[in-house]
Coordinates of C-alpha atoms in Angstrom, one line a residue:
M1 CA -176.0 104.7 28.6
Q2 CA -179.1 106.4 30.0
L3 CA -179.8 108.1 33.3
G4 CA -183.4 106.8 33.3
P5 CA -186.7 108.7 33.7
G6 CA -187.0 111.9 35.7
P7 CA -185.2 115.3 35.8
H8 CA -181.4 115.3 35.6
R9 CA -178.8 118.0 36.0
S10 CA -176.8 119.0 32.8
R11 CA -173.5 118.0 34.4
D12 CA -174.8 114.5 35.1
I13 CA -176.0 114.3 31.5
A14 CA -172.6 115.6 30.3
A15 CA -170.8 112.9 32.3
R16 CA -172.5 110.3 30.2
T17 CA -171.3 111.9 26.9
T18 CA -168.0 112.9 25.3
M19 CA -169.2 116.6 25.1
A20 CA -168.3 119.5 27.4
E21 CA -171.1 120.6 29.8
G22 CA -171.5 123.9 27.8
E23 CA -172.2 122.0 24.6
V24 CA -174.6 119.7 26.4
R25 CA -176.5 122.7 27.8
R26 CA -176.6 124.3 24.3
R27 CA -178.2 121.2 22.8
L28 CA -180.6 120.8 25.7
L29 CA -181.8 124.4 25.0
Q30 CA -182.4 123.5 21.4
L31 CA -184.5 120.5 22.5
C32 CA -186.5 122.8 24.8
K33 CA -187.1 125.1 21.9
A34 CA -188.4 122.1 19.9
E35 CA -190.6 121.2 22.9
V36 CA -188.9 117.8 23.2
C37 CA -187.8 118.4 26.8
Y38 CA -188.5 121.0 29.5
R39 CA -186.9 122.4 32.7
P40 CA -189.1 121.3 35.7
R41 CA -186.8 123.3 38.0
F42 CA -183.6 125.4 37.6
G43 CA -180.6 123.4 36.4
H44 CA -182.6 120.2 35.7
W45 CA -183.9 118.8 32.4
Q46 CA -186.6 116.2 31.6
L47 CA -188.0 114.7 28.4
R48 CA -191.6 115.5 27.6
P49 CA -194.0 112.6 27.4
T50 CA -195.4 112.0 23.9
T51 CA -198.5 110.2 22.8
A52 CA -197.2 109.8 19.2
V53 CA -193.8 109.0 17.8
P54 CA -192.9 111.3 14.8
T55 CA -191.8 109.5 11.7
D56 CA -188.2 109.8 10.5
K57 CA -189.3 111.3 7.3
P58 CA -192.1 113.9 7.4
G59 CA -192.7 113.2 3.7
I60 CA -193.4 116.7 2.5
V61 CA -191.0 116.3 -0.5
Q62 CA -192.4 114.6 -3.6
A63 CA -190.0 112.4 -5.5
S64 CA -188.8 114.3 -8.5
T65 CA -186.2 114.0 -11.2
T66 CA -185.7 117.8 -11.4
P67 CA -182.0 118.6 -11.0
L68 CA -181.5 120.7 -7.9
L69 CA -177.9 121.7 -8.6
D70 CA -177.1 124.7 -6.4
S71 CA -180.6 125.0 -5.0
T72 CA -179.8 122.9 -1.9
L73 CA -177.2 125.5 -0.9
L74 CA -179.9 128.3 -1.3
L75 CA -182.4 126.4 0.9
E76 CA -179.8 125.6 3.6
G77 CA -178.7 129.3 3.6
I78 CA -182.2 130.6 4.2
R79 CA -182.8 127.9 6.8
S80 CA -179.7 128.8 8.8
R81 CA -180.8 132.5 8.9
A82 CA -184.5 132.0 9.5
Q83 CA -184.3 129.0 11.7
Q84 CA -187.4 127.6 10.1
A85 CA -188.2 124.9 7.5
V86 CA -187.6 126.1 3.9
P87 CA -189.5 124.1 1.1
L88 CA -189.0 124.6 -2.6
H89 CA -192.1 124.1 -4.8
T90 CA -192.3 124.0 -8.6
H91 CA -195.5 123.9 -10.7
V92 CA -197.0 121.2 -12.9
P93 CA -198.7 123.0 -15.9
V94 CA -200.7 119.9 -17.0
T95 CA -202.4 119.5 -13.6
G96 CA -202.2 123.1 -12.3
E97 CA -200.6 122.0 -9.1
R98 CA -197.6 123.1 -7.0
L99 CA -195.2 120.3 -6.1
C100 CA -192.6 120.3 -3.3
I101 CA -189.3 119.0 -4.8
A102 CA -186.9 119.9 -2.0
A103 CA -186.8 121.2 1.6
A104 CA -184.3 122.3 4.2
G105 CA -185.1 121.8 7.9
A106 CA -188.0 119.4 7.2
H107 CA -186.5 117.1 9.9
D108 CA -186.8 119.8 12.6
M109 CA -188.0 118.0 15.8
R110 CA -190.9 120.4 16.4
L111 CA -192.1 120.3 12.8
R112 CA -191.9 116.5 12.8
R113 CA -194.0 116.4 15.9
E114 CA -196.6 118.7 14.5
L115 CA -196.8 116.8 11.3
S116 CA -197.2 113.5 13.1
F117 CA -200.5 114.8 14.5
A118 CA -201.7 116.1 11.1
P119 CA -201.0 113.5 8.4
G120 CA -203.4 115.3 6.0
A121 CA -201.1 118.3 6.1
V122 CA -198.2 116.3 4.9
D123 CA -200.0 115.5 1.6
R124 CA -201.1 119.1 1.1
L125 CA -197.6 120.5 1.8
R126 CA -196.3 118.0 -0.8
R127 CA -198.8 118.6 -3.5
A128 CA -201.8 120.9 -3.9
P129 CA -203.6 123.2 -6.5
L130 CA -201.7 126.3 -7.3
D131 CA -204.4 128.6 -5.8
S132 CA -204.2 126.8 -2.4
D133 CA -201.6 128.8 -0.6
A134 CA -198.6 131.1 -0.8
P135 CA -196.1 129.0 -2.9
G136 CA -198.7 128.3 -5.6
L137 CA -200.2 131.8 -5.5
V138 CA -196.8 133.5 -5.9
M139 CA -196.1 131.3 -8.9
L140 CA -199.5 131.8 -10.4
A141 CA -199.3 135.6 -10.1
N142 CA -196.0 135.7 -11.9
L143 CA -196.8 133.1 -14.6
A144 CA -199.5 135.2 -16.1
G145 CA -198.5 137.6 -18.9
H146 CA -198.0 141.3 -18.1
D147 CA -201.1 142.2 -20.1
T148 CA -203.2 139.5 -18.5
P149 CA -205.8 141.0 -16.1
L150 CA -205.4 139.7 -12.5
R151 CA -207.6 139.6 -9.5
E152 CA -206.6 142.0 -6.8
D153 CA -204.8 139.5 -4.5
L154 CA -202.6 138.2 -7.4
R155 CA -201.9 141.7 -8.6
Q156 CA -200.7 142.6 -5.1
I157 CA -198.5 139.5 -4.9
R158 CA -196.9 140.2 -8.3
S159 CA -196.1 143.8 -7.4
T160 CA -194.4 142.8 -4.1
F161 CA -192.9 139.5 -5.2
V162 CA -194.0 137.9 -1.9
A163 CA -197.1 136.0 -0.7
L164 CA -198.2 135.0 2.8
T165 CA -201.0 132.6 3.7
E166 CA -201.9 130.0 6.3
S167 CA -200.3 126.7 5.6
P168 CA -202.0 123.2 5.4
L169 CA -200.4 122.6 8.9
P170 CA -202.7 124.2 11.5
G171 CA -201.0 127.0 13.4
W172 CA -198.3 127.5 10.8
I173 CA -197.9 130.0 7.9
L174 CA -196.2 130.0 4.5
V175 CA -194.3 133.0 3.2
S176 CA -193.2 132.6 -0.4
V177 CA -191.2 134.3 -3.1
P178 CA -190.9 133.4 -6.8
V179 CA -187.8 131.9 -8.4
R180 CA -187.2 132.6 -12.1
R181 CA -184.3 130.2 -12.5
L182 CA -183.0 127.5 -10.2
P183 CA -179.4 128.3 -9.2
G184 CA -177.0 126.6 -11.6
A185 CA -179.8 125.6 -14.0
P186 CA -179.2 125.8 -17.8
V187 CA -179.8 129.2 -19.4
I188 CA -181.0 129.8 -23.0
P189 CA -179.4 133.1 -24.1
G190 CA -182.0 135.7 -25.0
A191 CA -184.9 133.8 -23.6
E192 CA -187.3 135.6 -21.2
P193 CA -187.0 133.9 -17.8
R194 CA -190.3 132.7 -16.4
V195 CA -191.1 131.7 -12.9
V196 CA -190.1 128.0 -12.4
A197 CA -190.4 127.7 -8.6
A198 CA -191.2 129.2 -5.3
V199 CA -189.1 129.3 -2.2
S200 CA -191.0 129.5 1.1
I201 CA -190.5 129.7 4.8
L202 CA -192.8 127.4 6.9
A203 CA -193.1 129.0 10.4
P204 CA -195.4 129.0 13.4
D205 CA -197.9 131.8 12.9
H206 CA -196.9 133.6 16.1
A207 CA -193.4 134.4 14.7
Q208 CA -192.1 137.7 16.0
G209 CA -192.4 140.9 13.9
D210 CA -193.9 141.1 10.4
P211 CA -193.0 137.8 8.7
L212 CA -194.3 139.1 5.3
V213 CA -191.6 141.9 5.4
A214 CA -188.8 140.2 7.2
Y215 CA -189.0 136.7 5.6
G216 CA -189.9 138.2 2.2
R217 CA -186.8 140.4 2.2
L218 CA -184.6 137.6 3.4
M219 CA -185.7 135.2 0.7
R220 CA -185.7 137.8 -2.2
N221 CA -182.1 138.7 -1.3
A222 CA -181.0 135.1 -0.9
V223 CA -182.6 134.0 -4.2
E224 CA -181.0 136.9 -6.1
A225 CA -177.6 136.3 -4.6
A226 CA -177.7 132.6 -5.3
I227 CA -178.6 133.0 -8.9
Q228 CA -176.0 135.7 -9.5
T229 CA -173.2 133.7 -8.0
S230 CA -174.1 130.2 -9.2
V231 CA -172.6 128.6 -12.3
A232 CA -175.1 129.1 -15.2
I233 CA -174.7 126.2 -17.7
N234 CA -175.6 127.2 -21.3
H235 CA -178.1 125.1 -23.2
P236 CA -176.3 122.5 -25.2
R237 CA -177.8 123.8 -28.4
F238 CA -176.1 127.1 -27.9
A239 CA -172.9 125.8 -26.3
A240 CA -171.7 124.3 -29.7
A241 CA -172.4 127.6 -31.5
Q242 CA -170.4 129.5 -28.9
A243 CA -167.5 127.1 -29.2
A244 CA -167.4 127.3 -33.0

């Protein structure tokens, strides 16, 4: 049942649901934060008019057969702490592109609304050259051998293990860190781990504080903890030798 257009009091909205008034107010505050509704006057709530209807799926994730294993838990964990969308990109050596294979928070109402007005950004968030923005740059910087000369920006990224750039979505930034092994992925004993992916936080560029420091530290710690605590499955070639 609906109350119809116009501002309504939270207790009137709660009366039409099975939730307590406090829970209704909490959810209304979340909608306000996502700019879906606003408060025209104290104690009253009203939906914002929209000129476009966001799609159910923003489409920033490219279909992939890459096994995610425990990576979903990693992305959701970062999402719950940062309260921002968290995409996971891998790289395609043949084409020199970065590819989004998973994301947490991609269905956030505010992000969906922004993407509905910038369809070109959806494609660029899904797939783009490695040197386009933070997720590709942080992989590019760490894919090069230690003896390979790097330009200054890549050298700085490799030394700090974090990159920050504008995102393809106007008014938003990408802060990215490298991932040397997806949590739970097979491990080849004795092999030197190489960068296989990049975890990023996609946030409005007016985020409080220094996002390079705060988001970078959050993601580095989360990635390290996820890899250390996840189940590492040995490569089948070595599993038989260990069992013998």
